[in-house]
Amino acid sequence: MTPEQLAAQLRHPQGEDGNKVAGNMDDRNSPVIFAAYDALAPGDGDRILEIGPGAAGHLPNLLGRADNLHYTGLDASRDMVLLARERYLGETRAAFIHGELTQAPLAPTSMDRIVAVNVVYFWQPLAPALQALFLLLRPGGTLVLGLRDHNSMASLPVFQHGFSTYHGPELQQALEQAGFTDASLSTFAEDSVDVLGDTMHKQSLILTVRKPREATP
């Protein structure tokens, strides 16, 4: 695949190539996904929304972190939603829906915790997506974003096609402007294989914020 074709599959996996790309991302993104789940810190009975889980390869890890979790995976790729439904057929704690964040068929304040890993790059423009997250989260709820920082992505041609990259402080500022509070930004470095199969040094960000308890939808 060309960098442009790979970028399109990373944004919206579909077909046989999309399945391969999604599988590779499950493997290569495990560290940042698990770090985001750690920050999410679900409690018993929480309603969790994950934005862009693909085929949800790491769902068992998340469901094992607390009792009676209610998980919803929202993905813009219909192929990934169908694959996830097939993979977790019979898993009564999980549901998968197809759609865009800003048009999600979900009730306001219906989620206790929301997590999104390596998808903020595609929220263009950013502000309406953050407003949608704020609306979906209950007052006092937690939002966790996991992503690669701008410097880790800027040198790769694939990320020049339809990706918006961020430094941690600027994304934190955007979240605060959207109404979120109690921001916590952590970073960790890892050496891993990038989307082109080359070894690279990555800097990942985990950004945790909360919706104020006194907030209204």
JSON list of C-alpha atoms in Angstrom, two decimals:
[
{"chain": "A", "resi": 1, "resn": "MET", "atom": "CA", "xyz": [0.00, 0.00, 0.00]},
{"chain": "A", "resi": 2, "resn": "THR", "atom": "CA", "xyz": [1.05, 3.58, -0.59]},
{"chain": "A", "resi": 3, "resn": "PRO", "atom": "CA", "xyz": [1.24, 5.90, 2.42]},
{"chain": "A", "resi": 4, "resn": "GLU", "atom": "CA", "xyz": [-2.05, 7.48, 1.30]},
{"chain": "A", "resi": 5, "resn": "GLN", "atom": "CA", "xyz": [-3.77, 4.08, 1.00]},
{"chain": "A", "resi": 6, "resn": "LEU", "atom": "CA", "xyz": [-2.46, 3.01, 4.40]},
{"chain": "A", "resi": 7, "resn": "ALA", "atom": "CA", "xyz": [-3.66, 6.27, 5.96]},
{"chain": "A", "resi": 8, "resn": "ALA", "atom": "CA", "xyz": [-7.14, 5.63, 4.58]},
{"chain": "A", "resi": 9, "resn": "GLN", "atom": "CA", "xyz": [-7.16, 2.13, 6.11]},
{"chain": "A", "resi": 10, "resn": "LEU", "atom": "CA", "xyz": [-5.96, 3.42, 9.48]},
{"chain": "A", "resi": 11, "resn": "ARG", "atom": "CA", "xyz": [-8.79, 5.93, 9.47]},
{"chain": "A", "resi": 12, "resn": "HIS", "atom": "CA", "xyz": [-11.50, 3.60, 8.20]},
{"chain": "A", "resi": 13, "resn": "PRO", "atom": "CA", "xyz": [-10.44, -0.07, 7.95]},
{"chain": "A", "resi": 14, "resn": "GLN", "atom": "CA", "xyz": [-12.37, -2.03, 5.37]},
{"chain": "A", "resi": 15, "resn": "GLY", "atom": "CA", "xyz": [-12.03, -5.21, 3.37]},
{"chain": "A", "resi": 16, "resn": "GLU", "atom": "CA", "xyz": [-9.19, -7.70, 3.62]},
{"chain": "A", "resi": 17, "resn": "ASP", "atom": "CA", "xyz": [-6.53, -4.98, 3.81]},
{"chain": "A", "resi": 18, "resn": "GLY", "atom": "CA", "xyz": [-8.46, -3.28, 6.59]},
{"chain": "A", "resi": 19, "resn": "ASN", "atom": "CA", "xyz": [-8.62, -6.49, 8.61]},
{"chain": "A", "resi": 20, "resn": "LYS", "atom": "CA", "xyz": [-4.85, -6.90, 8.33]},
{"chain": "A", "resi": 21, "resn": "VAL", "atom": "CA", "xyz": [-4.18, -3.29, 9.29]},
{"chain": "A", "resi": 22, "resn": "ALA", "atom": "CA", "xyz": [-6.53, -3.53, 12.27]},
{"chain": "A", "resi": 23, "resn": "GLY", "atom": "CA", "xyz": [-4.87, -6.72, 13.46]},
{"chain": "A", "resi": 24, "resn": "ASN", "atom": "CA", "xyz": [-1.44, -5.15, 13.21]},
{"chain": "A", "resi": 25, "resn": "MET", "atom": "CA", "xyz": [-2.61, -2.12, 15.17]},
{"chain": "A", "resi": 26, "resn": "ASP", "atom": "CA", "xyz": [-4.01, -4.32, 17.92]},
{"chain": "A", "resi": 27, "resn": "ASP", "atom": "CA", "xyz": [-0.55, -5.80, 18.37]},
{"chain": "A", "resi": 28, "resn": "ARG", "atom": "CA", "xyz": [1.52, -2.65, 17.99]},
{"chain": "A", "resi": 29, "resn": "ASN", "atom": "CA", "xyz": [-0.71, -0.37, 20.04]},
{"chain": "A", "resi": 30, "resn": "SER", "atom": "CA", "xyz": [-1.05, -2.66, 23.06]},
{"chain": "A", "resi": 31, "resn": "PRO", "atom": "CA", "xyz": [1.16, -0.53, 25.35]},
{"chain": "A", "resi": 32, "resn": "VAL", "atom": "CA", "xyz": [-0.78, 2.71, 24.81]},
{"chain": "A", "resi": 33, "resn": "ILE", "atom": "CA", "xyz": [-4.13, 0.90, 24.94]},
{"chain": "A", "resi": 34, "resn": "PHE", "atom": "CA", "xyz": [-3.34, -0.75, 28.26]},
{"chain": "A", "resi": 35, "resn": "ALA", "atom": "CA", "xyz": [-1.98, 2.53, 29.63]},
{"chain": "A", "resi": 36, "resn": "ALA", "atom": "CA", "xyz": [-5.25, 4.22, 28.68]},
{"chain": "A", "resi": 37, "resn": "TYR", "atom": "CA", "xyz": [-7.26, 1.45, 30.35]},
{"chain": "A", "resi": 38, "resn": "ASP", "atom": "CA", "xyz": [-5.12, 1.88, 33.48]},
{"chain": "A", "resi": 39, "resn": "ALA", "atom": "CA", "xyz": [-5.95, 5.59, 33.54]},
{"chain": "A", "resi": 40, "resn": "LEU", "atom": "CA", "xyz": [-9.63, 4.88, 32.91]},
{"chain": "A", "resi": 41, "resn": "ALA", "atom": "CA", "xyz": [-9.74, 2.84, 36.15]},
{"chain": "A", "resi": 42, "resn": "PRO", "atom": "CA", "xyz": [-13.26, 1.46, 35.71]},
{"chain": "A", "resi": 43, "resn": "GLY", "atom": "CA", "xyz": [-15.37, 0.67, 38.74]},
{"chain": "A", "resi": 44, "resn": "ASP", "atom": "CA", "xyz": [-17.99, -2.02, 39.26]},
{"chain": "A", "resi": 45, "resn": "GLY", "atom": "CA", "xyz": [-21.09, -1.43, 37.18]},
{"chain": "A", "resi": 46, "resn": "ASP", "atom": "CA", "xyz": [-19.61, 1.39, 35.07]},
{"chain": "A", "resi": 47, "resn": "ARG", "atom": "CA", "xyz": [-20.98, 2.18, 31.64]},
{"chain": "A", "resi": 48, "resn": "ILE", "atom": "CA", "xyz": [-17.97, 2.50, 29.35]},
{"chain": "A", "resi": 49, "resn": "LEU", "atom": "CA", "xyz": [-17.83, 3.89, 25.83]},
{"chain": "A", "resi": 50, "resn": "GLU", "atom": "CA", "xyz": [-14.79, 3.25, 23.64]},
{"chain": "A", "resi": 51, "resn": "ILE", "atom": "CA", "xyz": [-14.45, 5.36, 20.51]},
{"chain": "A", "resi": 52, "resn": "GLY", "atom": "CA", "xyz": [-12.75, 3.64, 17.59]},
{"chain": "A", "resi": 53, "resn": "PRO", "atom": "CA", "xyz": [-12.03, 0.20, 19.08]},
{"chain": "A", "resi": 54, "resn": "GLY", "atom": "CA", "xyz": [-11.83, -1.47, 15.67]},
{"chain": "A", "resi": 55, "resn": "ALA", "atom": "CA", "xyz": [-12.56, -5.15, 16.22]},
{"chain": "A", "resi": 56, "resn": "ALA", "atom": "CA", "xyz": [-11.98, -4.65, 19.97]},
{"chain": "A", "resi": 57, "resn": "GLY", "atom": "CA", "xyz": [-9.06, -7.02, 20.29]},
{"chain": "A", "resi": 58, "resn": "HIS", "atom": "CA", "xyz": [-8.28, -5.78, 23.82]},
{"chain": "A", "resi": 59, "resn": "LEU", "atom": "CA", "xyz": [-11.82, -5.92, 25.20]},
{"chain": "A", "resi": 60, "resn": "PRO", "atom": "CA", "xyz": [-11.23, -8.96, 27.48]},
{"chain": "A", "resi": 61, "resn": "ASN", "atom": "CA", "xyz": [-8.52, -7.00, 29.29]},
{"chain": "A", "resi": 62, "resn": "LEU", "atom": "CA", "xyz": [-10.91, -4.11, 29.92]},
{"chain": "A", "resi": 63, "resn": "LEU", "atom": "CA", "xyz": [-13.84, -6.29, 30.98]},
{"chain": "A", "resi": 64, "resn": "GLY", "atom": "CA", "xyz": [-11.60, -8.07, 33.47]},
{"chain": "A", "resi": 65, "resn": "ARG", "atom": "CA", "xyz": [-10.84, -4.87, 35.37]},
{"chain": "A", "resi": 66, "resn": "ALA", "atom": "CA", "xyz": [-14.17, -4.57, 37.25]},
{"chain": "A", "resi": 67, "resn": "ASP", "atom": "CA", "xyz": [-17.44, -6.43, 37.78]},
{"chain": "A", "resi": 68, "resn": "ASN", "atom": "CA", "xyz": [-20.63, -5.86, 35.83]},
{"chain": "A", "resi": 69, "resn": "LEU", "atom": "CA", "xyz": [-19.19, -3.45, 33.29]},
{"chain": "A", "resi": 70, "resn": "HIS", "atom": "CA", "xyz": [-21.42, -2.33, 30.43]},
{"chain": "A", "resi": 71, "resn": "TYR", "atom": "CA", "xyz": [-19.28, -1.69, 27.34]},
{"chain": "A", "resi": 72, "resn": "THR", "atom": "CA", "xyz": [-20.22, 0.04, 24.10]},
{"chain": "A", "resi": 73, "resn": "GLY", "atom": "CA", "xyz": [-17.80, 0.25, 21.19]},
{"chain": "A", "resi": 74, "resn": "LEU", "atom": "CA", "xyz": [-18.51, 2.98, 18.62]},
{"chain": "A", "resi": 75, "resn": "ASP", "atom": "CA", "xyz": [-16.59, 2.74, 15.36]},
{"chain": "A", "resi": 76, "resn": "ALA", "atom": "CA", "xyz": [-16.84, 4.57, 12.04]},
{"chain": "A", "resi": 77, "resn": "SER", "atom": "CA", "xyz": [-15.93, 1.39, 10.13]},
{"chain": "A", "resi": 78, "resn": "ARG", "atom": "CA", "xyz": [-18.90, -0.88, 9.47]},
{"chain": "A", "resi": 79, "resn": "ASP", "atom": "CA", "xyz": [-16.52, -3.77, 8.71]},
{"chain": "A", "resi": 80, "resn": "MET", "atom": "CA", "xyz": [-14.87, -3.43, 12.12]},
{"chain": "A", "resi": 81, "resn": "VAL", "atom": "CA", "xyz": [-18.24, -3.32, 13.90]},
{"chain": "A", "resi": 82, "resn": "LEU", "atom": "CA", "xyz": [-19.37, -6.49, 12.14]},
{"chain": "A", "resi": 83, "resn": "LEU", "atom": "CA", "xyz": [-16.09, -8.22, 12.96]},
{"chain": "A", "resi": 84, "resn": "ALA", "atom": "CA", "xyz": [-16.33, -7.21, 16.63]},
{"chain": "A", "resi": 85, "resn": "ARG", "atom": "CA", "xyz": [-19.92, -8.44, 16.86]},
{"chain": "A", "resi": 86, "resn": "GLU", "atom": "CA", "xyz": [-18.87, -11.77, 15.41]},
{"chain": "A", "resi": 87, "resn": "ARG", "atom": "CA", "xyz": [-15.84, -12.02, 17.69]},
{"chain": "A", "resi": 88, "resn": "TYR", "atom": "CA", "xyz": [-17.87, -11.36, 20.85]},
{"chain": "A", "resi": 89, "resn": "LEU", "atom": "CA", "xyz": [-21.08, -13.11, 19.94]},
{"chain": "A", "resi": 90, "resn": "GLY", "atom": "CA", "xyz": [-22.71, -14.10, 23.22]},
{"chain": "A", "resi": 91, "resn": "GLU", "atom": "CA", "xyz": [-20.82, -11.51, 25.31]},
{"chain": "A", "resi": 92, "resn": "THR", "atom": "CA", "xyz": [-23.79, -9.84, 27.01]},
{"chain": "A", "resi": 93, "resn": "ARG", "atom": "CA", "xyz": [-21.68, -7.08, 28.57]},
{"chain": "A", "resi": 94, "resn": "ALA", "atom": "CA", "xyz": [-20.64, -5.62, 25.21]},
{"chain": "A", "resi": 95, "resn": "ALA", "atom": "CA", "xyz": [-22.43, -3.90, 22.34]},
{"chain": "A", "resi": 96, "resn": "PHE", "atom": "CA", "xyz": [-20.96, -2.51, 19.13]},
{"chain": "A", "resi": 97, "resn": "ILE", "atom": "CA", "xyz": [-22.47, 0.26, 17.06]},
{"chain": "A", "resi": 98, "resn": "HIS", "atom": "CA", "xyz": [-21.54, 1.85, 13.76]},
{"chain": "A", "resi": 99, "resn": "GLY", "atom": "CA", "xyz": [-21.38, 5.61, 13.51]},
{"chain": "A", "resi": 100, "resn": "GLU", "atom": "CA", "xyz": [-19.51, 8.86, 13.87]},
{"chain": "A", "resi": 101, "resn": "LEU", "atom": "CA", "xyz": [-18.87, 10.40, 17.28]},
{"chain": "A", "resi": 102, "resn": "THR", "atom": "CA", "xyz": [-20.70, 13.63, 16.53]},
{"chain": "A", "resi": 103, "resn": "GLN", "atom": "CA", "xyz": [-23.80, 11.68, 15.44]},
{"chain": "A", "resi": 104, "resn": "ALA", "atom": "CA", "xyz": [-23.64, 8.80, 17.90]},
{"chain": "A", "resi": 105, "resn": "PRO", "atom": "CA", "xyz": [-27.05, 7.22, 18.63]},
{"chain": "A", "resi": 106, "resn": "LEU", "atom": "CA", "xyz": [-26.46, 7.40, 22.38]},
{"chain": "A", "resi": 107, "resn": "ALA", "atom": "CA", "xyz": [-28.29, 9.28, 25.11]},
{"chain": "A", "resi": 108, "resn": "PRO", "atom": "CA", "xyz": [-26.73, 12.34, 26.77]},
{"chain": "A", "resi": 109, "resn": "THR", "atom": "CA", "xyz": [-24.95, 11.65, 30.08]},
{"chain": "A", "resi": 110, "resn": "SER", "atom": "CA", "xyz": [-25.31, 7.91, 29.46]},
{"chain": "A", "resi": 111, "resn": "MET", "atom": "CA", "xyz": [-21.64, 7.00, 30.04]},
{"chain": "A", "resi": 112, "resn": "ASP", "atom": "CA", "xyz": [-19.59, 6.87, 33.23]},
{"chain": "A", "resi": 113, "resn": "ARG", "atom": "CA", "xyz": [-16.25, 6.59, 31.43]},
{"chain": "A", "resi": 114, "resn": "ILE", "atom": "CA", "xyz": [-15.12, 7.17, 27.84]},
{"chain": "A", "resi": 115, "resn": "VAL", "atom": "CA", "xyz": [-11.83, 6.07, 26.31]},
{"chain": "A", "resi": 116, "resn": "ALA", "atom": "CA", "xyz": [-10.37, 6.67, 22.85]},
{"chain": "A", "resi": 117, "resn": "VAL", "atom": "CA", "xyz": [-6.93, 5.50, 21.72]},
{"chain": "A", "resi": 118, "resn": "ASN", "atom": "CA", "xyz": [-5.26, 6.74, 18.52]},
{"chain": "A", "resi": 119, "resn": "VAL", "atom": "CA", "xyz": [-8.41, 8.21, 17.04]},
{"chain": "A", "resi": 120, "resn": "VAL", "atom": "CA", "xyz": [-8.25, 11.88, 18.06]},
{"chain": "A", "resi": 121, "resn": "TYR", "atom": "CA", "xyz": [-6.24, 12.49, 14.88]},
{"chain": "A", "resi": 122, "resn": "PHE", "atom": "CA", "xyz": [-9.42, 11.99, 12.84]},
{"chain": "A", "resi": 123, "resn": "TRP", "atom": "CA", "xyz": [-11.69, 14.34, 14.80]},
{"chain": "A", "resi": 124, "resn": "GLN", "atom": "CA", "xyz": [-11.71, 17.16, 12.29]},
{"chain": "A", "resi": 125, "resn": "PRO", "atom": "CA", "xyz": [-12.72, 19.73, 13.34]},
{"chain": "A", "resi": 126, "resn": "LEU", "atom": "CA", "xyz": [-11.78, 18.91, 16.93]},
{"chain": "A", "resi": 127, "resn": "ALA", "atom": "CA", "xyz": [-14.18, 21.12, 18.90]},
{"chain": "A", "resi": 128, "resn": "PRO", "atom": "CA", "xyz": [-17.47, 19.42, 17.86]},
{"chain": "A", "resi": 129, "resn": "ALA", "atom": "CA", "xyz": [-16.01, 16.01, 18.76]},
{"chain": "A", "resi": 130, "resn": "LEU", "atom": "CA", "xyz": [-14.99, 17.18, 22.21]},
{"chain": "A", "resi": 131, "resn": "GLN", "atom": "CA", "xyz": [-18.43, 18.74, 22.69]},
{"chain": "A", "resi": 132, "resn": "ALA", "atom": "CA", "xyz": [-20.01, 15.38, 21.78]},
{"chain": "A", "resi": 133, "resn": "LEU", "atom": "CA", "xyz": [-17.83, 13.60, 24.36]},
{"chain": "A", "resi": 134, "resn": "PHE", "atom": "CA", "xyz": [-18.79, 16.16, 27.00]},
{"chain": "A", "resi": 135, "resn": "LEU", "atom": "CA", "xyz": [-22.47, 15.61, 26.24]},
{"chain": "A", "resi": 136, "resn": "LEU", "atom": "CA", "xyz": [-22.25, 11.80, 26.42]},
{"chain": "A", "resi": 137, "resn": "LEU", "atom": "CA", "xyz": [-20.36, 11.72, 29.72]},
{"chain": "A", "resi": 138, "resn": "ARG", "atom": "CA", "xyz": [-22.24, 11.92, 33.01]},
{"chain": "A", "resi": 139, "resn": "PRO", "atom": "CA", "xyz": [-21.31, 14.72, 35.43]},
{"chain": "A", "resi": 140, "resn": "GLY", "atom": "CA", "xyz": [-18.27, 13.54, 37.35]},
{"chain": "A", "resi": 141, "resn": "GLY", "atom": "CA", "xyz": [-17.37, 11.03, 34.64]},
{"chain": "A", "resi": 142, "resn": "THR", "atom": "CA", "xyz": [-13.89, 10.38, 33.26]},
{"chain": "A", "resi": 143, "resn": "LEU", "atom": "CA", "xyz": [-12.52, 10.74, 29.72]},
{"chain": "A", "resi": 144, "resn": "VAL", "atom": "CA", "xyz": [-9.16, 9.24, 28.72]},
{"chain": "A", "resi": 145, "resn": "LEU", "atom": "CA", "xyz": [-7.42, 9.90, 25.42]},
{"chain": "A", "resi": 146, "resn": "GLY", "atom": "CA", "xyz": [-4.38, 7.89, 24.35]},
{"chain": "A", "resi": 147, "resn": "LEU", "atom": "CA", "xyz": [-2.30, 9.06, 21.39]},
{"chain": "A", "resi": 148, "resn": "ARG", "atom": "CA", "xyz": [1.16, 9.45, 19.92]},
{"chain": "A", "resi": 149, "resn": "ASP", "atom": "CA", "xyz": [2.56, 12.92, 20.28]},
{"chain": "A", "resi": 150, "resn": "HIS", "atom": "CA", "xyz": [3.17, 15.15, 17.29]},
{"chain": "A", "resi": 151, "resn": "ASN", "atom": "CA", "xyz": [6.92, 14.59, 17.19]},
{"chain": "A", "resi": 152, "resn": "SER", "atom": "CA", "xyz": [6.49, 10.82, 16.98]},
{"chain": "A", "resi": 153, "resn": "MET", "atom": "CA", "xyz": [4.30, 11.13, 13.91]},
{"chain": "A", "resi": 154, "resn": "ALA", "atom": "CA", "xyz": [5.60, 14.12, 11.99]},
{"chain": "A", "resi": 155, "resn": "SER", "atom": "CA", "xyz": [8.39, 12.29, 10.15]},
{"chain": "A", "resi": 156, "resn": "LEU", "atom": "CA", "xyz": [6.27, 9.49, 8.65]},
{"chain": "A", "resi": 157, "resn": "PRO", "atom": "CA", "xyz": [4.68, 10.11, 5.23]},
{"chain": "A", "resi": 158, "resn": "VAL", "atom": "CA", "xyz": [1.56, 8.11, 6.10]},
{"chain": "A", "resi": 159, "resn": "PHE", "atom": "CA", "xyz": [0.56, 10.68, 8.72]},
{"chain": "A", "resi": 160, "resn": "GLN", "atom": "CA", "xyz": [0.59, 13.48, 6.16]},
{"chain": "A", "resi": 161, "resn": "HIS", "atom": "CA", "xyz": [-2.69, 12.17, 4.74]},
{"chain": "A", "resi": 162, "resn": "GLY", "atom": "CA", "xyz": [-5.71, 13.15, 6.80]},
{"chain": "A", "resi": 163, "resn": "PHE", "atom": "CA", "xyz": [-4.16, 13.10, 10.29]},
{"chain": "A", "resi": 164, "resn": "SER", "atom": "CA", "xyz": [-4.21, 15.99, 12.77]},
{"chain": "A", "resi": 165, "resn": "THR", "atom": "CA", "xyz": [-1.41, 15.54, 15.31]},
{"chain": "A", "resi": 166, "resn": "TYR", "atom": "CA", "xyz": [-1.06, 17.17, 18.71]},
{"chain": "A", "resi": 167, "resn": "HIS", "atom": "CA", "xyz": [1.32, 18.11, 21.45]},
{"chain": "A", "resi": 168, "resn": "GLY", "atom": "CA", "xyz": [-0.05, 17.26, 24.87]},
{"chain": "A", "resi": 169, "resn": "PRO", "atom": "CA", "xyz": [-0.50, 20.81, 26.21]},
{"chain": "A", "resi": 170, "resn": "GLU", "atom": "CA", "xyz": [-2.46, 22.02, 23.17]},
{"chain": "A", "resi": 171, "resn": "LEU", "atom": "CA", "xyz": [-4.85, 19.08, 23.35]},
{"chain": "A", "resi": 172, "resn": "GLN", "atom": "CA", "xyz": [-5.24, 19.63, 27.09]},
{"chain": "A", "resi": 173, "resn": "GLN", "atom": "CA", "xyz": [-6.13, 23.26, 26.41]},
{"chain": "A", "resi": 174, "resn": "ALA", "atom": "CA", "xyz": [-8.75, 22.23, 23.85]},
{"chain": "A", "resi": 175, "resn": "LEU", "atom": "CA", "xyz": [-10.33, 19.85, 26.37]},
{"chain": "A", "resi": 176, "resn": "GLU", "atom": "CA", "xyz": [-10.44, 22.54, 29.03]},
{"chain": "A", "resi": 177, "resn": "GLN", "atom": "CA", "xyz": [-12.07, 24.92, 26.56]},
{"chain": "A", "resi": 178, "resn": "ALA", "atom": "CA", "xyz": [-14.71, 22.24, 25.97]},
{"chain": "A", "resi": 179, "resn": "GLY", "atom": "CA", "xyz": [-15.53, 22.27, 29.70]},
{"chain": "A", "resi": 180, "resn": "PHE", "atom": "CA", "xyz": [-13.46, 19.38, 31.05]},
{"chain": "A", "resi": 181, "resn": "THR", "atom": "CA", "xyz": [-11.46, 19.80, 34.25]},
{"chain": "A", "resi": 182, "resn": "ASP", "atom": "CA", "xyz": [-8.88, 18.02, 36.46]},
{"chain": "A", "resi": 183, "resn": "ALA", "atom": "CA", "xyz": [-6.57, 17.34, 33.52]},
{"chain": "A", "resi": 184, "resn": "SER", "atom": "CA", "xyz": [-3.73, 14.89, 34.02]},
{"chain": "A", "resi": 185, "resn": "LEU", "atom": "CA", "xyz": [-1.15, 14.41, 31.28]},
{"chain": "A", "resi": 186, "resn": "SER", "atom": "CA", "xyz": [1.39, 11.60, 31.37]},
{"chain": "A", "resi": 187, "resn": "THR", "atom": "CA", "xyz": [3.90, 10.43, 28.81]},
{"chain": "A", "resi": 188, "resn": "PHE", "atom": "CA", "xyz": [5.84, 7.27, 28.20]},
{"chain": "A", "resi": 189, "resn": "ALA", "atom": "CA", "xyz": [8.35, 6.22, 25.60]},
{"chain": "A", "resi": 190, "resn": "GLU", "atom": "CA", "xyz": [8.57, 2.94, 23.74]},
{"chain": "A", "resi": 191, "resn": "ASP", "atom": "CA", "xyz": [10.58, 1.46, 20.94]},
{"chain": "A", "resi": 192, "resn": "SER", "atom": "CA", "xyz": [8.32, -0.47, 18.61]},
{"chain": "A", "resi": 193, "resn": "VAL", "atom": "CA", "xyz": [7.50, -1.22, 14.99]},
{"chain": "A", "resi": 194, "resn": "ASP", "atom": "CA", "xyz": [5.66, 1.55, 13.19]},
{"chain": "A", "resi": 195, "resn": "VAL", "atom": "CA", "xyz": [2.87, 1.18, 10.61]},
{"chain": "A", "resi": 196, "resn": "LEU", "atom": "CA", "xyz": [5.45, 0.76, 7.85]},
{"chain": "A", "resi": 197, "resn": "GLY", "atom": "CA", "xyz": [7.26, -2.06, 9.65]},
{"chain": "A", "resi": 198, "resn": "ASP", "atom": "CA", "xyz": [10.25, 0.00, 10.76]},
{"chain": "A", "resi": 199, "resn": "THR", "atom": "CA", "xyz": [11.52, 0.25, 14.32]},
{"chain": "A", "resi": 200, "resn": "MET", "atom": "CA", "xyz": [10.90, 3.69, 15.78]},
{"chain": "A", "resi": 201, "resn": "HIS", "atom": "CA", "xyz": [11.04, 5.54, 19.07]},
{"chain": "A", "resi": 202, "resn": "LYS", "atom": "CA", "xyz": [7.54, 6.62, 20.06]},
{"chain": "A", "resi": 203, "resn": "GLN", "atom": "CA", "xyz": [6.37, 9.07, 22.65]},
{"chain": "A", "resi": 204, "resn": "SER", "atom": "CA", "xyz": [2.82, 8.36, 23.77]},
{"chain": "A", "resi": 205, "resn": "LEU", "atom": "CA", "xyz": [0.47, 10.59, 25.71]},
{"chain": "A", "resi": 206, "resn": "ILE", "atom": "CA", "xyz": [-2.28, 9.65, 28.14]},
{"chain": "A", "resi": 207, "resn": "LEU", "atom": "CA", "xyz": [-4.58, 12.56, 28.83]},
{"chain": "A", "resi": 208, "resn": "THR", "atom": "CA", "xyz": [-7.21, 12.14, 31.54]},
{"chain": "A", "resi": 209, "resn": "VAL", "atom": "CA", "xyz": [-9.95, 14.70, 32.26]},
{"chain": "A", "resi": 210, "resn": "ARG", "atom": "CA", "xyz": [-13.28, 14.81, 34.04]},
{"chain": "A", "resi": 211, "resn": "LYS", "atom": "CA", "xyz": [-16.64, 16.39, 33.46]},
{"chain": "A", "resi": 212, "resn": "PRO", "atom": "CA", "xyz": [-17.49, 18.65, 36.40]},
{"chain": "A", "resi": 213, "resn": "ARG", "atom": "CA", "xyz": [-20.04, 17.19, 38.79]},
{"chain": "A", "resi": 214, "resn": "GLU", "atom": "CA", "xyz": [-22.14, 20.32, 38.57]},
{"chain": "A", "resi": 215, "resn": "ALA", "atom": "CA", "xyz": [-22.13, 20.35, 34.76]},
{"chain": "A", "resi": 216, "resn": "THR", "atom": "CA", "xyz": [-25.35, 20.16, 32.78]},
{"chain": "A", "resi": 217, "resn": "PRO", "atom": "CA", "xyz": [-25.60, 18.34, 29.41]}
]
